[in-house]
Amino acid sequence: MESENCEVDACACFGAMADDEEEEEEGGGLVENSAAHDPDAMPNLLDEDLTRAPTMDPRNQSQERRRSCCCCSCWTTIAVIIHIIILAAAILGMIPIGVMTSVMRAFMSGVVTFIWLVYCCVSVTSNLVSFFIGPARKEKHSDGDDPPSRLSDLCNKMGCLCVGPPPPSACCWNKIPWSIAISLLLVLEGILLLTPVLASVSSFHSLDSDSNSGGIIFDEAKAVDPRPSPFSFGQYMLPGSFSQFGGYDNNAGRAKTFKYKDGCEPECELDIHIPKSNGESTPSSSSGYPVIFHIHGGGWDSGEKSTPLVPISYWLNRNYAFVSIQYRFPSQTPGGATVFEQLDDVQDAFDYITSIGAEEGLDTSRVLFFGDSAGGHLACTVAYRSGAPGIRGLVNLYGATEWEYYMDSGGGYLEGLFEKVLPSSATAKDDYRNVSCSTYATSASAPILTVHGTWDTLVPMAVSEHLHSVVTTLGVSNLLVEVPLAEHVLEAGFYSVGGQMTIFAMERFVAAQL
């Protein structure tokens, strides 16, 4: 039986096998047997063939249908897998579930958008070929003037482009209803994938406008090799997810580690990263390198120094020194550790690098504080509480800076974290005020740049809006960059929407302050 030539059991789809058996019993087998046993019948058959338009043997037609069905099963399986991947990435990237949303976008959204775009091109091309070539091939072949081309034959065998005779398989996936369904699905996937990008277009223009205006917040002229624009769609797709740090790293191998105080768990240490050129330090001035002073996040009870998502070597390549500190955690310190003690740790670390800066090649008269999440809160509060003249600026990434405002607004998820780091005898109102960044802001405070996502479910956007309303009233230079539909840890992924916007804003802000 001809069905033995089919390579997969799926060839029986839509009754192709059953049709084949019926055709053999009703016609094909009888013609073959009569021709084989009656030589005199051959001339009659040949004469008859010459007087009528060429037709395909029913058995061959059935075989072509089976081949088409076999190939169609394979291609349909591939298509289903592709759509599952695209839909999963698109849906997960659009559900605000904290850090996981940012992680999904960092690791999948860009490359999946590229896959979706390629799939769209293939699908459109497929349907155009079918629409324009198919009718012409059928018409010519029915007149007997033009046999099927190699292109149409290949398309038929692939089961994906029903171009001409032999009759297309019943399972071809560009039949009109199926094509419409695929097109609608692609549109839905595109909407989900592109919404975070399209929602940020106005923010791209606003950020670019702020950059071009220059002034005390941004200085593009002083920035070393800055990004040309706040967002590149091409880089978002490729290298995109395949290059989480954009070719940079956190450069732990070059760090010198110092213990800045005793009695801490984990150890109160800091890393000093110095730019290198041909193995030798090359200070940007006789007084040393300007310093980016980093405090990591982690809910005030976890995290590790020298692990920022904006890579350390990115700043070293631009001739900045990078200092990253470790502070006490309540869960690891005997008797616990309060947020007040953590603030003291940050202050002590800053005082320590001020004391050893000259011998380590640091210009401690030009220091910029930088923190994310809980680190943003500690950085902002210490920088404004200290008021040291060497603190030239502050970068706050979605920091929980305003405890008093947050609790007055109804509280939420952060309340449990606050309780872990507040003294047991706390009088809540006073303590919330004493650890809020805006409490210490004055007209002489350092300029501040904040980057925050509008979808942040851990630290609400309103917290940063309140901080910036206070410093604006005081006349402090400041800029709040809102990243639409971005969640917590929005800078995850060097080429993600949040990652590109963060780096674009930071490099210009750092250049202006240092």
Short mmCIF file of C-alpha atoms in Angstrom, two decimals:
data_model
loop_
_atom_site.label_atom_id
_atom_site.label_comp_id
_atom_site.label_asym_id
_atom_site.label_seq_id
_atom_site.Cartn_x
_atom_site.Cartn_y
_atom_site.Cartn_z
CA MET A 1 0.00 0.00 0.00
CA GLU A 2 1.22 3.51 -0.78
CA SER A 3 0.63 4.58 2.78
CA GLU A 4 3.80 2.75 3.76
CA ASN A 5 5.82 5.53 2.07
CA CYS A 6 4.66 8.09 4.62
CA GLU A 7 7.17 8.75 7.35
CA VAL A 8 4.85 9.69 10.20
CA ASP A 9 1.58 8.32 11.50
CA ALA A 10 0.14 11.80 11.39
CA CYS A 11 -0.26 11.34 7.61
CA ALA A 12 -3.65 9.85 8.27
CA CYS A 13 -4.89 13.31 9.30
CA PHE A 14 -8.15 14.50 7.79
CA GLY A 15 -8.83 11.06 6.29
CA ALA A 16 -5.99 11.01 3.73
CA MET A 17 -5.28 7.33 4.43
CA ALA A 18 -8.92 6.35 4.18
CA ASP A 19 -9.32 8.26 0.93
CA ASP A 20 -6.27 6.50 -0.49
CA GLU A 21 -7.64 3.03 0.26
CA GLU A 22 -11.00 3.89 -1.29
CA GLU A 23 -9.33 5.24 -4.43
CA GLU A 24 -7.22 2.09 -4.82
CA GLU A 25 -10.29 -0.16 -4.52
CA GLU A 26 -12.53 1.92 -6.79
CA GLY A 27 -10.20 2.83 -9.67
CA GLY A 28 -6.46 2.82 -9.39
CA GLY A 29 -5.99 -0.88 -8.71
CA LEU A 30 -8.35 -2.00 -11.52
CA VAL A 31 -6.63 0.15 -14.13
CA GLU A 32 -3.23 -1.15 -13.14
CA ASN A 33 -4.31 -4.82 -13.20
CA SER A 34 -6.15 -4.58 -16.53
CA ALA A 35 -3.16 -2.89 -18.13
CA ALA A 36 -0.78 -5.47 -16.80
CA HIS A 37 -2.75 -8.59 -18.01
CA ASP A 38 -4.16 -7.33 -21.30
CA PRO A 39 -1.44 -6.05 -23.67
CA ASP A 40 -4.07 -5.20 -26.28
CA ALA A 41 -5.60 -2.73 -23.88
CA MET A 42 -2.45 -0.61 -23.69
CA PRO A 43 -2.79 1.16 -27.07
CA ASN A 44 -6.38 2.06 -26.27
CA LEU A 45 -5.31 3.51 -22.97
CA LEU A 46 -2.53 5.51 -24.59
CA ASP A 47 -4.84 6.81 -27.33
CA GLU A 48 -7.35 7.83 -24.73
CA ASP A 49 -4.67 9.65 -22.73
CA LEU A 50 -3.64 11.65 -25.79
CA THR A 51 -7.17 12.92 -26.39
CA ARG A 52 -7.80 14.28 -22.93
CA ALA A 53 -6.15 16.84 -20.66
CA PRO A 54 -3.44 15.44 -18.44
CA THR A 55 -4.65 14.31 -15.08
CA MET A 56 -2.87 12.94 -12.05
CA ASP A 57 -3.17 9.27 -11.14
CA PRO A 58 -5.46 9.07 -8.08
CA ARG A 59 -2.80 7.10 -6.23
CA ASN A 60 -0.17 9.81 -6.87
CA GLN A 61 -2.65 12.47 -5.90
CA SER A 62 -3.32 10.68 -2.64
CA GLN A 63 0.39 10.24 -2.06
CA GLU A 64 0.98 13.97 -2.56
CA ARG A 65 -1.82 14.69 -0.13
CA ARG A 66 -0.19 12.43 2.43
CA ARG A 67 3.20 14.06 1.95
CA SER A 68 1.61 17.45 2.36
CA CYS A 69 -0.17 16.28 5.47
CA CYS A 70 3.04 14.79 6.89
CA CYS A 71 4.98 18.02 6.33
CA CYS A 72 2.08 20.08 7.53
CA SER A 73 2.03 18.14 10.81
CA CYS A 74 5.71 18.92 11.34
CA TRP A 75 5.38 22.60 10.46
CA THR A 76 2.22 22.99 12.51
CA THR A 77 3.99 21.50 15.53
CA ILE A 78 6.83 23.97 15.12
CA ALA A 79 4.35 26.83 14.73
CA VAL A 80 2.49 25.81 17.90
CA ILE A 81 5.75 25.70 19.87
CA ILE A 82 6.75 29.14 18.58
CA HIS A 83 3.37 30.61 19.51
CA ILE A 84 3.50 29.07 23.00
CA ILE A 85 6.92 30.64 23.60
CA ILE A 86 5.85 34.03 22.25
CA LEU A 87 2.58 34.09 24.20
CA ALA A 88 4.20 32.93 27.45
CA ALA A 89 6.90 35.61 27.25
CA ALA A 90 4.40 38.29 26.22
CA ILE A 91 1.90 37.48 28.97
CA LEU A 92 4.47 37.06 31.75
CA GLY A 93 6.10 40.33 30.71
CA MET A 94 2.79 42.14 31.09
CA ILE A 95 1.83 40.85 34.55
CA PRO A 96 3.08 43.11 37.36
CA ILE A 97 4.51 40.50 39.76
CA GLY A 98 7.43 42.37 41.22
CA VAL A 99 11.00 41.51 40.34
CA MET A 100 9.93 38.52 38.20
CA THR A 101 8.35 40.85 35.65
CA SER A 102 11.65 42.70 35.20
CA VAL A 103 13.55 39.41 35.02
CA MET A 104 11.20 38.04 32.35
CA ARG A 105 11.58 41.19 30.28
CA ALA A 106 15.36 41.19 30.69
CA PHE A 107 15.82 37.55 29.68
CA MET A 108 13.06 37.01 27.14
CA SER A 109 11.18 40.04 25.83
CA GLY A 110 13.81 41.34 23.41
CA VAL A 111 14.75 38.08 21.72
CA VAL A 112 11.12 36.89 21.67
CA THR A 113 10.15 40.16 19.98
CA PHE A 114 12.79 39.37 17.34
CA ILE A 115 11.35 35.86 16.88
CA TRP A 116 7.84 37.31 16.58
CA LEU A 117 9.01 39.83 13.99
CA VAL A 118 10.68 37.12 11.88
CA TYR A 119 7.59 34.93 12.19
CA CYS A 120 5.40 37.81 11.02
CA CYS A 121 7.62 38.31 7.96
CA VAL A 122 7.48 34.59 7.11
CA SER A 123 3.72 34.46 7.61
CA VAL A 124 3.05 37.54 5.47
CA THR A 125 5.38 36.28 2.73
CA SER A 126 3.72 32.87 2.82
CA ASN A 127 0.27 34.31 2.36
CA LEU A 128 1.36 36.72 -0.36
CA VAL A 129 2.97 33.91 -2.33
CA SER A 130 -0.14 31.79 -1.92
CA PHE A 131 -2.42 34.64 -2.93
CA PHE A 132 -0.57 35.81 -6.02
CA ILE A 133 1.00 32.60 -7.36
CA GLY A 134 -1.65 30.04 -6.47
CA PRO A 135 -4.53 31.22 -8.72
CA ALA A 136 -2.24 31.73 -11.71
CA ARG A 137 -0.73 28.28 -11.40
CA LYS A 138 -4.10 26.61 -11.08
CA GLU A 139 -5.46 28.42 -14.16
CA LYS A 140 -2.48 27.60 -16.37
CA HIS A 141 -2.31 24.01 -15.29
CA SER A 142 -6.02 23.42 -15.91
CA ASP A 143 -5.48 24.38 -19.56
CA GLY A 144 -2.59 22.01 -19.86
CA ASP A 145 -0.25 24.82 -20.90
CA ASP A 146 2.05 24.96 -17.95
CA PRO A 147 2.95 22.18 -15.54
CA PRO A 148 3.45 23.02 -11.87
CA SER A 149 6.67 24.93 -11.24
CA ARG A 150 9.33 23.75 -8.85
CA LEU A 151 8.26 26.51 -6.49
CA SER A 152 4.63 25.44 -6.42
CA ASP A 153 5.60 21.78 -6.12
CA LEU A 154 7.89 22.55 -3.18
CA CYS A 155 5.23 24.67 -1.50
CA ASN A 156 2.63 21.92 -1.88
CA LYS A 157 4.95 19.32 -0.42
CA MET A 158 5.73 21.52 2.54
CA GLY A 159 2.04 21.71 3.26
CA CYS A 160 2.25 25.35 4.18
CA LEU A 161 1.68 27.14 0.88
CA CYS A 162 -1.20 25.74 -1.15
CA VAL A 163 0.01 27.04 -4.51
CA GLY A 164 -1.36 24.78 -7.21
CA PRO A 165 -2.00 21.21 -8.36
CA PRO A 166 -1.81 18.62 -7.01
CA PRO A 167 -4.85 19.45 -4.84
CA PRO A 168 -3.68 20.98 -1.60
CA SER A 169 -3.76 19.01 1.63
CA ALA A 170 -6.78 19.43 3.85
CA CYS A 171 -4.47 20.40 6.69
CA CYS A 172 -2.65 23.25 4.94
CA TRP A 173 -2.29 26.03 7.48
CA ASN A 174 -2.76 28.95 5.17
CA LYS A 175 -6.33 28.10 4.30
CA ILE A 176 -8.33 31.30 4.79
CA PRO A 177 -9.88 30.57 8.25
CA TRP A 178 -6.55 29.33 9.61
CA SER A 179 -4.68 32.30 8.13
CA ILE A 180 -7.11 34.70 9.77
CA ALA A 181 -6.67 32.96 13.13
CA ILE A 182 -2.87 33.08 12.85
CA SER A 183 -2.96 36.74 11.84
CA LEU A 184 -5.14 37.68 14.81
CA LEU A 185 -2.88 35.70 17.14
CA LEU A 186 0.19 37.51 15.79
CA VAL A 187 -1.52 40.86 16.31
CA LEU A 188 -2.35 39.94 19.92
CA GLU A 189 1.21 38.79 20.56
CA GLY A 190 2.58 41.97 19.01
CA ILE A 191 0.38 44.16 21.20
CA LEU A 192 1.54 42.36 24.35
CA LEU A 193 5.22 42.36 23.37
CA LEU A 194 5.42 45.94 22.12
CA THR A 195 3.24 47.66 24.73
CA PRO A 196 6.14 48.28 27.21
CA VAL A 197 8.18 49.80 24.37
CA LEU A 198 5.39 51.89 22.83
CA ALA A 199 4.24 53.11 26.25
CA SER A 200 7.72 54.52 26.85
CA VAL A 201 8.05 56.48 23.59
CA SER A 202 7.07 59.77 25.21
CA SER A 203 9.55 59.08 28.04
CA PHE A 204 12.30 58.49 25.45
CA HIS A 205 11.60 61.88 23.87
CA SER A 206 11.37 63.62 27.24
CA LEU A 207 14.65 62.12 28.45
CA ASP A 208 16.39 62.98 25.20
CA SER A 209 15.10 66.55 25.46
CA ASP A 210 16.40 66.86 29.04
CA SER A 211 19.76 65.55 27.86
CA ASN A 212 20.03 68.09 25.04
CA SER A 213 19.10 70.96 27.33
CA GLY A 214 22.23 70.37 29.41
CA GLY A 215 22.57 72.27 32.67
CA ILE A 216 23.21 71.04 36.19
CA ILE A 217 21.26 67.78 35.79
CA PHE A 218 22.70 66.45 32.52
CA ASP A 219 25.94 67.20 30.72
CA GLU A 220 26.26 65.14 27.56
CA ALA A 221 29.40 67.01 26.47
CA LYS A 222 31.36 65.78 29.50
CA ALA A 223 30.08 62.20 29.31
CA VAL A 224 32.59 59.67 27.95
CA ASP A 225 31.22 57.61 25.05
CA PRO A 226 27.56 58.12 26.04
CA ARG A 227 24.65 56.24 24.55
CA PRO A 228 23.38 58.23 21.55
CA SER A 229 19.70 57.77 22.45
CA PRO A 230 17.58 56.66 25.40
CA PHE A 231 16.46 53.53 23.55
CA SER A 232 17.56 51.40 20.60
CA PHE A 233 14.95 48.92 19.38
CA GLY A 234 17.57 47.01 17.40
CA GLN A 235 19.77 46.47 20.47
CA TYR A 236 16.67 45.62 22.49
CA MET A 237 16.08 42.64 20.18
CA LEU A 238 19.69 41.68 19.41
CA PRO A 239 21.93 41.25 21.32
CA GLY A 240 19.17 42.01 23.84
CA SER A 241 18.64 39.05 26.16
CA PHE A 242 21.87 37.40 25.01
CA SER A 243 23.98 40.16 26.60
CA GLN A 244 22.70 40.89 30.09
CA PHE A 245 25.65 43.17 30.91
CA GLY A 246 26.31 44.57 27.44
CA GLY A 247 29.80 43.10 27.31
CA TYR A 248 30.78 44.65 30.67
CA ASP A 249 31.15 42.95 34.07
CA ASN A 250 31.32 43.68 37.77
CA ASN A 251 35.07 43.33 37.70
CA ALA A 252 35.48 41.79 41.15
CA GLY A 253 38.98 40.59 40.24
CA ARG A 254 40.36 44.14 40.22
CA ALA A 255 38.83 45.18 43.53
CA LYS A 256 40.76 45.95 46.69
CA THR A 257 38.75 45.01 49.77
CA PHE A 258 38.94 46.90 53.08
CA LYS A 259 37.26 46.39 56.43
CA TYR A 260 35.96 49.77 57.47
CA LYS A 261 34.71 48.73 60.94
CA ASP A 262 34.51 45.70 63.24
CA GLY A 263 31.57 43.92 64.85
CA CYS A 264 29.38 43.40 61.76
CA GLU A 265 27.59 40.39 60.28
CA PRO A 266 28.19 40.14 57.40
CA GLU A 267 31.56 41.85 57.63
CA CYS A 268 31.50 45.61 57.25
CA GLU A 269 33.74 45.70 54.21
CA LEU A 270 33.98 47.75 51.06
CA ASP A 271 35.49 47.17 47.63
CA ILE A 272 37.42 49.87 45.80
CA HIS A 273 37.54 49.42 42.03
CA ILE A 274 40.09 51.58 40.23
CA PRO A 275 40.20 52.11 36.45
CA LYS A 276 43.14 50.44 34.74
CA SER A 277 44.98 51.26 31.53
CA ASN A 278 47.67 48.86 30.37
CA GLY A 279 47.92 47.60 33.91
CA GLU A 280 48.59 51.02 35.40
CA SER A 281 46.26 53.43 37.16
CA THR A 282 45.62 56.61 35.20
CA PRO A 283 43.90 59.20 37.42
CA SER A 284 41.69 61.65 35.60
CA SER A 285 43.27 64.47 37.61
CA SER A 286 46.16 65.01 40.00
CA SER A 287 43.75 64.62 42.93
CA GLY A 288 42.58 61.17 41.81
CA TYR A 289 39.48 59.57 40.35
CA PRO A 290 35.96 60.85 41.04
CA VAL A 291 34.03 58.24 43.04
CA ILE A 292 30.71 56.47 42.52
CA PHE A 293 29.77 55.27 46.02
CA HIS A 294 27.37 52.31 45.75
CA ILE A 295 24.99 50.87 48.36
CA HIS A 296 23.26 47.65 47.28
CA GLY A 297 19.61 46.79 47.80
CA GLY A 298 17.97 43.66 49.18
CA GLY A 299 15.16 44.62 51.56
CA TRP A 300 17.59 45.80 54.26
CA ASP A 301 18.42 42.15 55.02
CA SER A 302 20.16 40.64 51.99
CA GLY A 303 22.34 41.48 49.02
CA GLU A 304 26.03 41.62 48.20
CA LYS A 305 28.48 44.44 47.51
CA SER A 306 29.92 44.86 44.02
CA THR A 307 26.91 43.30 42.29
CA PRO A 308 25.05 46.21 40.65
CA LEU A 309 22.99 45.51 37.54
CA VAL A 310 24.59 48.54 35.88
CA PRO A 311 28.03 46.93 35.55
CA ILE A 312 31.02 48.30 37.43
CA SER A 313 33.39 48.08 34.47
CA TYR A 314 31.07 50.37 32.51
CA TRP A 315 32.01 53.16 34.92
CA LEU A 316 35.67 52.16 35.16
CA ASN A 317 35.95 52.46 31.36
CA ARG A 318 34.72 56.04 31.73
CA ASN A 319 37.41 56.91 34.28
CA TYR A 320 35.37 56.75 37.47
CA ALA A 321 36.41 54.84 40.58
CA PHE A 322 33.67 52.62 41.98
CA VAL A 323 33.27 51.89 45.70
CA SER A 324 30.69 49.34 46.87
CA ILE A 325 29.99 48.63 50.53
CA GLN A 326 28.53 45.85 52.70
CA TYR A 327 26.40 46.73 55.73
CA ARG A 328 24.86 44.77 58.60
CA PHE A 329 21.77 42.56 58.21
CA PRO A 330 19.34 42.03 61.10
CA SER A 331 18.98 38.31 60.40
CA GLN A 332 22.77 37.73 60.59
CA THR A 333 23.74 40.08 63.41
CA PRO A 334 23.50 38.70 66.98
CA GLY A 335 20.76 40.69 68.63
CA GLY A 336 19.68 42.06 65.25
CA ALA A 337 20.53 45.28 63.50
CA THR A 338 18.31 48.29 63.05
CA VAL A 339 17.98 50.62 60.10
CA PHE A 340 19.64 53.31 62.22
CA GLU A 341 22.70 51.09 62.58
CA GLN A 342 22.68 50.45 58.83
CA LEU A 343 22.63 54.19 58.21
CA ASP A 344 25.61 54.48 60.56
CA ASP A 345 27.39 51.74 58.57
CA VAL A 346 26.97 53.70 55.36
CA GLN A 347 28.22 56.89 57.02
CA ASP A 348 31.21 55.06 58.51
CA ALA A 349 32.09 53.58 55.11
CA PHE A 350 31.98 57.03 53.54
CA ASP A 351 34.16 58.46 56.31
CA TYR A 352 36.61 55.59 55.81
CA ILE A 353 37.14 56.19 52.09
CA THR A 354 37.48 59.88 52.83
CA SER A 355 40.35 59.07 55.18
CA ILE A 356 42.18 56.69 52.81
CA GLY A 357 41.10 58.21 49.51
CA ALA A 358 44.29 60.05 48.67
CA GLU A 359 46.54 57.00 49.03
CA GLU A 360 44.13 54.86 46.99
CA GLY A 361 43.84 57.33 44.14
CA LEU A 362 40.36 58.61 44.99
CA ASP A 363 39.19 62.20 44.75
CA THR A 364 36.85 62.25 47.73
CA SER A 365 35.89 65.84 47.03
CA ARG A 366 33.91 64.43 44.09
CA VAL A 367 31.66 61.62 45.30
CA LEU A 368 28.29 60.54 43.92
CA PHE A 369 26.06 58.30 46.05
CA PHE A 370 24.25 55.53 44.15
CA GLY A 371 21.77 53.01 45.51
CA ASP A 372 18.93 50.77 44.37
CA SER A 373 15.80 49.80 46.31
CA ALA A 374 16.77 49.57 50.01
CA GLY A 375 20.20 50.84 48.97
CA GLY A 376 18.54 53.86 47.37
CA HIS A 377 16.91 54.65 50.69
CA LEU A 378 20.20 54.32 52.63
CA ALA A 379 22.14 56.31 50.03
CA CYS A 380 19.61 59.15 49.91
CA THR A 381 19.17 59.42 53.67
CA VAL A 382 22.92 59.38 54.46
CA ALA A 383 23.80 61.77 51.63
CA TYR A 384 21.23 64.34 52.77
CA ARG A 385 21.75 63.76 56.49
CA SER A 386 25.52 64.09 56.14
CA GLY A 387 25.52 67.18 53.96
CA ALA A 388 29.25 66.66 53.32
CA PRO A 389 30.56 69.04 50.64
CA GLY A 390 32.27 66.17 48.84
CA ILE A 391 28.89 64.58 48.04
CA ARG A 392 28.17 66.08 44.63
CA GLY A 393 25.11 64.09 43.60
CA LEU A 394 22.79 61.20 44.28
CA VAL A 395 21.30 58.49 42.03
CA ASN A 396 18.31 56.72 43.52
CA LEU A 397 16.87 53.72 41.67
CA TYR A 398 13.31 53.05 42.90
CA GLY A 399 14.38 53.50 46.54
CA ALA A 400 11.93 53.26 49.44
CA THR A 401 13.07 56.69 50.60
CA GLU A 402 9.93 58.05 52.27
CA TRP A 403 8.91 55.81 55.18
CA GLU A 404 6.71 58.40 56.86
CA TYR A 405 4.83 59.24 53.66
CA TYR A 406 4.46 55.55 52.81
CA MET A 407 2.89 54.72 56.17
CA ASP A 408 0.69 57.83 56.14
CA SER A 409 -0.56 56.70 52.70
CA GLY A 410 -1.81 53.41 54.05
CA GLY A 411 1.33 51.28 54.13
CA GLY A 412 1.47 47.92 52.40
CA TYR A 413 4.07 45.31 51.51
CA LEU A 414 7.00 47.24 53.00
CA GLU A 415 5.53 47.34 56.51
CA GLY A 416 6.82 43.85 57.28
CA LEU A 417 10.32 44.84 56.16
CA PHE A 418 10.20 48.03 58.23
CA GLU A 419 9.35 46.06 61.36
CA LYS A 420 12.45 43.87 60.95
CA VAL A 421 14.82 46.84 61.05
CA LEU A 422 13.11 49.19 63.52
CA PRO A 423 13.89 49.12 67.26
CA SER A 424 11.43 47.09 69.30
CA SER A 425 10.64 50.16 71.41
CA ALA A 426 9.89 52.22 68.33
CA THR A 427 7.50 55.08 68.45
CA ALA A 428 6.47 54.56 64.88
CA LYS A 429 5.73 58.09 63.74
CA ASP A 430 9.01 59.58 64.91
CA ASP A 431 11.10 56.67 63.62
CA TYR A 432 9.47 56.75 60.22
CA ARG A 433 10.24 60.44 59.99
CA ASN A 434 13.83 60.02 61.19
CA VAL A 435 14.67 57.46 58.49
CA SER A 436 12.94 59.30 55.64
CA CYS A 437 15.26 60.94 53.13
CA SER A 438 13.22 64.13 52.65
CA THR A 439 13.47 64.85 56.38
CA TYR A 440 17.09 65.89 55.86
CA ALA A 441 16.72 67.70 52.52
CA THR A 442 17.69 71.37 52.43
CA SER A 443 18.21 73.94 49.75
CA ALA A 444 21.93 73.07 49.83
CA SER A 445 21.33 69.34 49.24
CA ALA A 446 23.05 67.61 46.35
CA PRO A 447 21.19 67.20 43.04
CA ILE A 448 19.24 63.96 42.80
CA LEU A 449 18.28 61.69 39.90
CA THR A 450 15.61 59.06 40.52
CA VAL A 451 14.55 56.33 38.08
CA HIS A 452 11.32 54.55 38.99
CA GLY A 453 8.82 52.28 37.23
CA THR A 454 5.15 53.21 37.16
CA TRP A 455 4.15 49.57 37.75
CA ASP A 456 6.40 49.06 40.78
CA THR A 457 4.38 46.86 43.17
CA LEU A 458 7.04 46.78 45.92
CA VAL A 459 7.92 50.46 46.20
CA PRO A 460 5.06 52.57 44.80
CA MET A 461 5.90 55.32 42.34
CA ALA A 462 4.19 57.77 44.69
CA VAL A 463 7.11 57.45 47.12
CA SER A 464 9.55 58.94 44.62
CA GLU A 465 7.02 61.53 43.51
CA HIS A 466 6.70 62.73 47.10
CA LEU A 467 10.49 62.96 47.55
CA HIS A 468 10.87 65.00 44.39
CA SER A 469 8.00 67.30 45.27
CA VAL A 470 9.81 68.11 48.55
CA VAL A 471 13.22 68.77 46.97
CA THR A 472 11.63 70.79 44.18
CA THR A 473 9.97 73.02 46.77
CA LEU A 474 13.37 73.48 48.42
CA GLY A 475 14.97 74.45 45.11
CA VAL A 476 17.20 71.36 44.82
CA SER A 477 18.11 70.38 41.26
CA ASN A 478 16.40 67.10 40.58
CA LEU A 479 14.97 64.85 37.89
CA LEU A 480 12.50 62.01 38.26
CA VAL A 481 12.57 59.59 35.31
CA GLU A 482 9.36 57.59 35.11
CA VAL A 483 9.60 54.34 33.16
CA PRO A 484 6.06 53.40 32.05
CA LEU A 485 4.85 49.88 32.90
CA ALA A 486 8.21 49.03 34.53
CA GLU A 487 8.40 46.96 37.71
CA HIS A 488 10.93 46.80 40.53
CA VAL A 489 14.56 46.22 39.47
CA LEU A 490 13.75 47.87 36.16
CA GLU A 491 17.41 48.13 35.11
CA ALA A 492 17.74 44.33 34.81
CA GLY A 493 19.07 43.61 31.33
CA PHE A 494 21.57 46.04 29.80
CA TYR A 495 19.42 46.41 26.66
CA SER A 496 15.98 46.26 28.29
CA VAL A 497 13.77 49.35 28.17
CA GLY A 498 14.52 50.18 31.81
CA GLY A 499 18.19 49.28 31.45
CA GLN A 500 18.80 51.54 28.45
CA MET A 501 16.93 54.47 29.99
CA THR A 502 18.74 54.09 33.32
CA ILE A 503 22.19 54.05 31.73
CA PHE A 504 21.36 56.94 29.39
CA ALA A 505 20.23 59.12 32.31
CA MET A 506 22.94 58.03 34.76
CA GLU A 507 25.95 58.59 32.51
CA ARG A 508 24.88 62.17 31.73
CA PHE A 509 23.94 62.91 35.34
CA VAL A 510 27.21 61.48 36.70
CA ALA A 511 29.21 63.49 34.15
CA ALA A 512 27.41 66.70 35.16
CA GLN A 513 28.00 66.20 38.89
CA LEU A 514 31.54 64.81 38.90
#
